[in-house]
Amino acid sequence: MRALIVEDEPAIAEDVARALEDAGFAATLARDGETAWFLGDTEDFAVIVLDLGLPKLDGLSVLKRWRAAGRDMPVLILSARGAWTEKVDGIEAGADDYLAKPFEIGELVARVRALTRRAAGHAHAVLEIGRLTLDTRRMSVAIDGTPQKLSPLEYRLIDILAHQNGRAVSAGELADHLHGADDAVDANAIEALVARLRRKIGPGVIETRRGFGYLLSGA
Ligand code: CA
């Protein structure tokens, strides 16, 4: 799943990006408000981490513009500790969660995961979809209760499919989610990845809907 991190302090931005990559997200960085607004307006992200104090355009204005344009991805706001008016303004502007700086990176990851789960209609960290069990905290997958040994890329593919509310995802969209829009990955590579995964976990877990893409059986 793609995550946009909007933060002008390089050390924080890189810490957050690394932690989210470790948690299975493909992270894209934006260092000013205008770039952030454009990316959030034109590309699809599963979640956005948004600092408020930004060059060119402040985070609150960015958020208001996205919401006014009907962009409804989950947004977690980062702000200075104790600035409770910022928190209220942020939530009124359409933020889904809020974290004060300095924060524990583990808490940020947990909150980001919870936001993406809720956006996909799941209230718990463990998702049961058909024969598949996905534990988003342990980053593990079981089929009919049997744990599966998956590569990080294979896990991320299943994680993406599990967060779609039963919508089929095209190979091109999966490539974007897995690698970010910067790297060109062709659809053939995704088809090869799905084929390898099907051999590993057995048929009947990942379905192909012709003309639309992939989805999990029972989703
Ligand atoms: Ca800042």
Tab-separated table of C-alpha atoms and ligand atoms in Angstrom:
chain	number	residue	atom	x	y	z
A	1	MET	CA	0.000	0.000	0.000
A	2	ARG	CA	1.262	3.457	-0.797
A	3	ALA	CA	1.865	5.977	1.974
A	4	LEU	CA	2.605	9.679	1.407
A	5	ILE	CA	4.789	11.304	4.053
A	6	VAL	CA	4.666	15.090	4.103
A	7	GLU	CA	7.433	16.437	6.331
A	8	ASP	CA	10.044	19.159	5.768
A	9	GLU	CA	12.470	17.980	8.465
A	10	PRO	CA	14.655	15.437	6.625
A	11	ALA	CA	15.575	13.367	9.717
A	12	ILE	CA	11.922	12.875	10.733
A	13	ALA	CA	10.816	12.253	7.137
A	14	GLU	CA	13.433	9.551	6.667
A	15	ASP	CA	12.680	7.868	10.018
A	16	VAL	CA	8.976	7.727	9.199
A	17	ALA	CA	9.616	6.487	5.649
A	18	ARG	CA	11.923	3.724	6.874
A	19	ALA	CA	9.478	2.598	9.579
A	20	LEU	CA	6.551	2.502	7.149
A	21	GLU	CA	8.618	0.649	4.531
A	22	ASP	CA	9.488	-1.910	7.241
A	23	ALA	CA	5.765	-2.187	7.977
A	24	GLY	CA	5.095	-3.094	4.339
A	25	PHE	CA	4.183	0.288	2.853
A	26	ALA	CA	5.676	1.877	-0.264
A	27	ALA	CA	6.600	5.361	0.979
A	28	THR	CA	6.639	8.564	-1.083
A	29	LEU	CA	8.097	11.753	0.432
A	30	ALA	CA	6.957	15.341	-0.062
A	31	ARG	CA	8.883	18.182	1.586
A	32	ASP	CA	6.560	21.138	0.980
A	33	GLY	CA	2.834	21.791	0.978
A	34	GLU	CA	2.410	22.449	-2.728
A	35	THR	CA	4.084	19.202	-3.769
A	36	ALA	CA	2.040	17.353	-1.154
A	37	TRP	CA	-1.224	18.877	-2.329
A	38	PHE	CA	-0.474	17.961	-5.952
A	39	LEU	CA	0.545	14.365	-5.150
A	40	GLY	CA	-2.474	13.759	-2.898
A	41	ASP	CA	-4.760	15.267	-5.503
A	42	THR	CA	-3.476	13.298	-8.488
A	43	GLU	CA	-2.270	9.966	-7.061
A	44	ASP	CA	-3.870	7.356	-4.829
A	45	PHE	CA	-2.420	6.744	-1.381
A	46	ALA	CA	-3.734	4.291	1.215
A	47	VAL	CA	-2.720	6.751	3.947
A	48	ILE	CA	-1.054	10.154	4.349
A	49	VAL	CA	1.116	11.392	7.234
A	50	LEU	CA	0.924	15.184	7.174
A	51	ASP	CA	3.063	17.667	9.094
A	52	LEU	CA	1.342	21.023	9.680
A	53	GLY	CA	4.287	23.447	9.546
A	54	LEU	CA	5.440	23.229	5.918
A	55	PRO	CA	7.097	25.507	3.348
A	56	LYS	CA	4.986	27.037	0.527
A	57	LEU	CA	1.586	25.871	1.810
A	58	ASP	CA	0.746	24.873	5.401
A	59	GLY	CA	-0.527	21.370	6.152
A	60	LEU	CA	-3.975	22.499	7.258
A	61	SER	CA	-4.573	24.288	3.930
A	62	VAL	CA	-3.345	21.205	2.053
A	63	LEU	CA	-5.793	19.009	3.954
A	64	LYS	CA	-8.711	21.411	3.398
A	65	ARG	CA	-8.004	21.474	-0.351
A	66	TRP	CA	-7.933	17.681	-0.584
A	67	ARG	CA	-11.212	17.336	1.312
A	68	ALA	CA	-12.856	20.131	-0.726
A	69	ALA	CA	-11.873	18.189	-3.859
A	70	GLY	CA	-13.464	15.024	-2.442
A	71	ARG	CA	-10.166	13.246	-1.706
A	72	ASP	CA	-11.076	10.996	1.225
A	73	MET	CA	-7.890	8.994	1.976
A	74	PRO	CA	-7.067	8.633	5.694
A	75	VAL	CA	-4.804	11.449	6.959
A	76	LEU	CA	-2.779	11.455	10.180
A	77	ILE	CA	-1.583	14.899	11.246
A	78	LEU	CA	1.763	15.550	12.954
A	79	SER	CA	1.988	18.642	15.088
A	80	ALA	CA	3.948	20.295	17.878
A	81	ARG	CA	3.222	18.970	21.336
A	82	GLY	CA	0.602	20.833	23.311
A	83	ALA	CA	-0.754	22.775	20.339
A	84	TRP	CA	-4.289	21.634	21.088
A	85	THR	CA	-5.875	24.294	18.892
A	86	GLU	CA	-3.966	22.787	15.949
A	87	LYS	CA	-5.394	19.410	16.846
A	88	VAL	CA	-8.954	20.749	16.875
A	89	ASP	CA	-8.401	22.655	13.615
A	90	GLY	CA	-6.910	19.552	12.029
A	91	ILE	CA	-9.787	17.306	12.984
A	92	GLU	CA	-12.306	19.887	11.822
A	93	ALA	CA	-10.438	20.145	8.518
A	94	GLY	CA	-10.904	16.401	7.996
A	95	ALA	CA	-7.936	14.672	9.664
A	96	ASP	CA	-8.563	11.084	10.806
A	97	ASP	CA	-5.940	10.982	13.533
A	98	TYR	CA	-3.391	13.181	15.235
A	99	LEU	CA	0.045	12.641	16.783
A	100	ALA	CA	2.081	15.217	18.716
A	101	LYS	CA	5.832	15.624	18.160
A	102	PRO	CA	8.062	14.181	19.437
A	103	PHE	CA	6.411	10.801	18.955
A	104	GLU	CA	7.418	7.164	19.238
A	105	ILE	CA	7.837	5.729	15.756
A	106	GLY	CA	6.109	2.522	16.870
A	107	GLU	CA	3.008	4.472	17.829
A	108	LEU	CA	2.949	6.198	14.458
A	109	VAL	CA	3.154	2.843	12.641
A	110	ALA	CA	0.364	1.373	14.812
A	111	ARG	CA	-1.887	4.363	14.140
A	112	VAL	CA	-1.183	4.317	10.396
A	113	ARG	CA	-2.024	0.604	10.267
A	114	ALA	CA	-5.249	1.186	12.206
A	115	LEU	CA	-6.232	3.962	9.764
A	116	THR	CA	-5.704	1.799	6.679
A	117	ARG	CA	-7.596	-1.077	8.299
A	118	ARG	CA	-10.559	1.077	9.218
A	119	ALA	CA	-10.587	2.641	5.743
A	120	ALA	CA	-10.900	-0.898	4.379
A	121	GLY	CA	-13.748	-1.719	6.778
A	122	HIS	CA	-11.735	-3.852	9.220
A	123	ALA	CA	-11.823	-3.071	12.933
A	124	HIS	CA	-9.176	-5.570	14.056
A	125	ALA	CA	-5.508	-6.214	13.404
A	126	VAL	CA	-6.252	-9.773	12.239
A	127	LEU	CA	-8.267	-10.000	9.018
A	128	GLU	CA	-10.155	-13.145	8.027
A	129	ILE	CA	-11.038	-13.276	4.354
A	130	GLY	CA	-12.265	-16.586	3.003
A	131	ARG	CA	-9.587	-19.212	3.775
A	132	LEU	CA	-6.990	-16.546	4.453
A	133	THR	CA	-5.944	-15.033	7.780
A	134	LEU	CA	-3.799	-11.884	7.640
A	135	ASP	CA	-2.205	-10.647	10.860
A	136	THR	CA	-1.205	-7.036	10.131
A	137	ARG	CA	0.757	-6.684	13.401
A	138	ARG	CA	2.880	-9.788	12.940
A	139	MET	CA	2.870	-9.324	9.152
A	140	SER	CA	1.973	-12.989	8.733
A	141	VAL	CA	-0.422	-14.954	6.545
A	142	ALA	CA	-2.140	-18.285	7.156
A	143	ILE	CA	-4.253	-20.355	4.762
A	144	ASP	CA	-6.840	-22.623	6.428
A	145	GLY	CA	-4.950	-21.936	9.669
A	146	THR	CA	-1.541	-23.047	8.302
A	147	PRO	CA	1.148	-20.324	8.495
A	148	GLN	CA	2.743	-19.457	5.130
A	149	LYS	CA	6.356	-18.449	4.546
A	150	LEU	CA	6.135	-15.403	2.284
A	151	SER	CA	8.676	-12.919	0.974
A	152	PRO	CA	8.108	-9.261	1.982
A	153	LEU	CA	6.846	-8.511	-1.548
A	154	GLU	CA	4.423	-11.457	-1.472
A	155	TYR	CA	3.112	-10.361	1.931
A	156	ARG	CA	2.607	-6.804	0.689
A	157	LEU	CA	0.649	-8.023	-2.330
A	158	ILE	CA	-1.766	-9.968	-0.105
A	159	ASP	CA	-1.935	-7.012	2.312
A	160	ILE	CA	-3.010	-4.724	-0.557
A	161	LEU	CA	-5.666	-7.164	-1.815
A	162	ALA	CA	-7.006	-7.592	1.736
A	163	HIS	CA	-7.587	-3.843	2.075
A	164	GLN	CA	-9.849	-3.351	-0.957
A	165	ASN	CA	-13.298	-4.292	0.385
A	166	GLY	CA	-13.623	-6.944	-2.320
A	167	ARG	CA	-12.701	-4.606	-5.188
A	168	ALA	CA	-10.520	-6.149	-7.915
A	169	VAL	CA	-7.109	-4.471	-8.351
A	170	SER	CA	-5.403	-4.286	-11.747
A	171	ALA	CA	-1.783	-5.359	-12.266
A	172	GLY	CA	-0.837	-1.738	-13.028
A	173	GLU	CA	-2.372	-0.486	-9.792
A	174	LEU	CA	-0.641	-3.265	-7.838
A	175	ALA	CA	2.674	-2.217	-9.390
A	176	ASP	CA	2.072	1.364	-8.175
A	177	HIS	CA	1.179	0.185	-4.664
A	178	LEU	CA	4.127	-2.185	-4.405
A	179	HIS	CA	6.827	-0.017	-5.867
A	180	GLY	CA	5.548	3.576	-5.789
A	181	ALA	CA	4.822	5.510	-8.946
A	182	ASP	CA	8.489	6.401	-9.502
A	183	ASP	CA	9.646	2.952	-10.513
A	184	ALA	CA	8.334	1.551	-13.739
A	185	VAL	CA	7.264	-2.048	-13.109
A	186	ASP	CA	5.361	-3.644	-15.923
A	187	ALA	CA	2.223	-5.716	-15.508
A	188	ASN	CA	4.079	-8.892	-16.534
A	189	ALA	CA	6.211	-8.700	-13.395
A	190	ILE	CA	3.055	-8.526	-11.275
A	191	GLU	CA	1.515	-11.476	-13.148
A	192	ALA	CA	4.699	-13.460	-12.470
A	193	LEU	CA	4.557	-12.524	-8.778
A	194	VAL	CA	0.912	-13.633	-8.509
A	195	ALA	CA	1.683	-16.903	-10.320
A	196	ARG	CA	4.562	-17.610	-7.910
A	197	LEU	CA	2.355	-16.812	-4.927
A	198	ARG	CA	-0.413	-19.100	-6.195
A	199	ARG	CA	2.065	-21.973	-6.482
A	200	LYS	CA	3.163	-21.295	-2.912
A	201	ILE	CA	-0.184	-20.875	-1.134
A	202	GLY	CA	-2.297	-22.983	-3.470
A	203	PRO	CA	-4.999	-22.087	-5.977
A	204	GLY	CA	-8.344	-20.601	-4.979
A	205	VAL	CA	-7.040	-17.823	-2.704
A	206	ILE	CA	-6.243	-15.121	-5.251
A	207	GLU	CA	-8.857	-14.882	-8.012
A	208	THR	CA	-8.475	-13.195	-11.377
A	209	ARG	CA	-11.454	-11.162	-12.541
A	210	ARG	CA	-10.907	-10.868	-16.249
A	211	GLY	CA	-10.630	-7.259	-17.397
A	212	PHE	CA	-10.512	-5.903	-13.815
A	213	GLY	CA	-7.661	-7.583	-11.963
A	214	TYR	CA	-7.029	-9.582	-8.826
A	215	LEU	CA	-9.012	-10.078	-5.646
A	216	LEU	CA	-9.078	-12.432	-2.667
A	217	SER	CA	-11.618	-15.269	-2.714
A	218	GLY	CA	-14.407	-14.610	-0.249
A	219	ALA	CA	-13.646	-10.873	-0.035
B	1	CA	CA	7.559	21.129	9.810
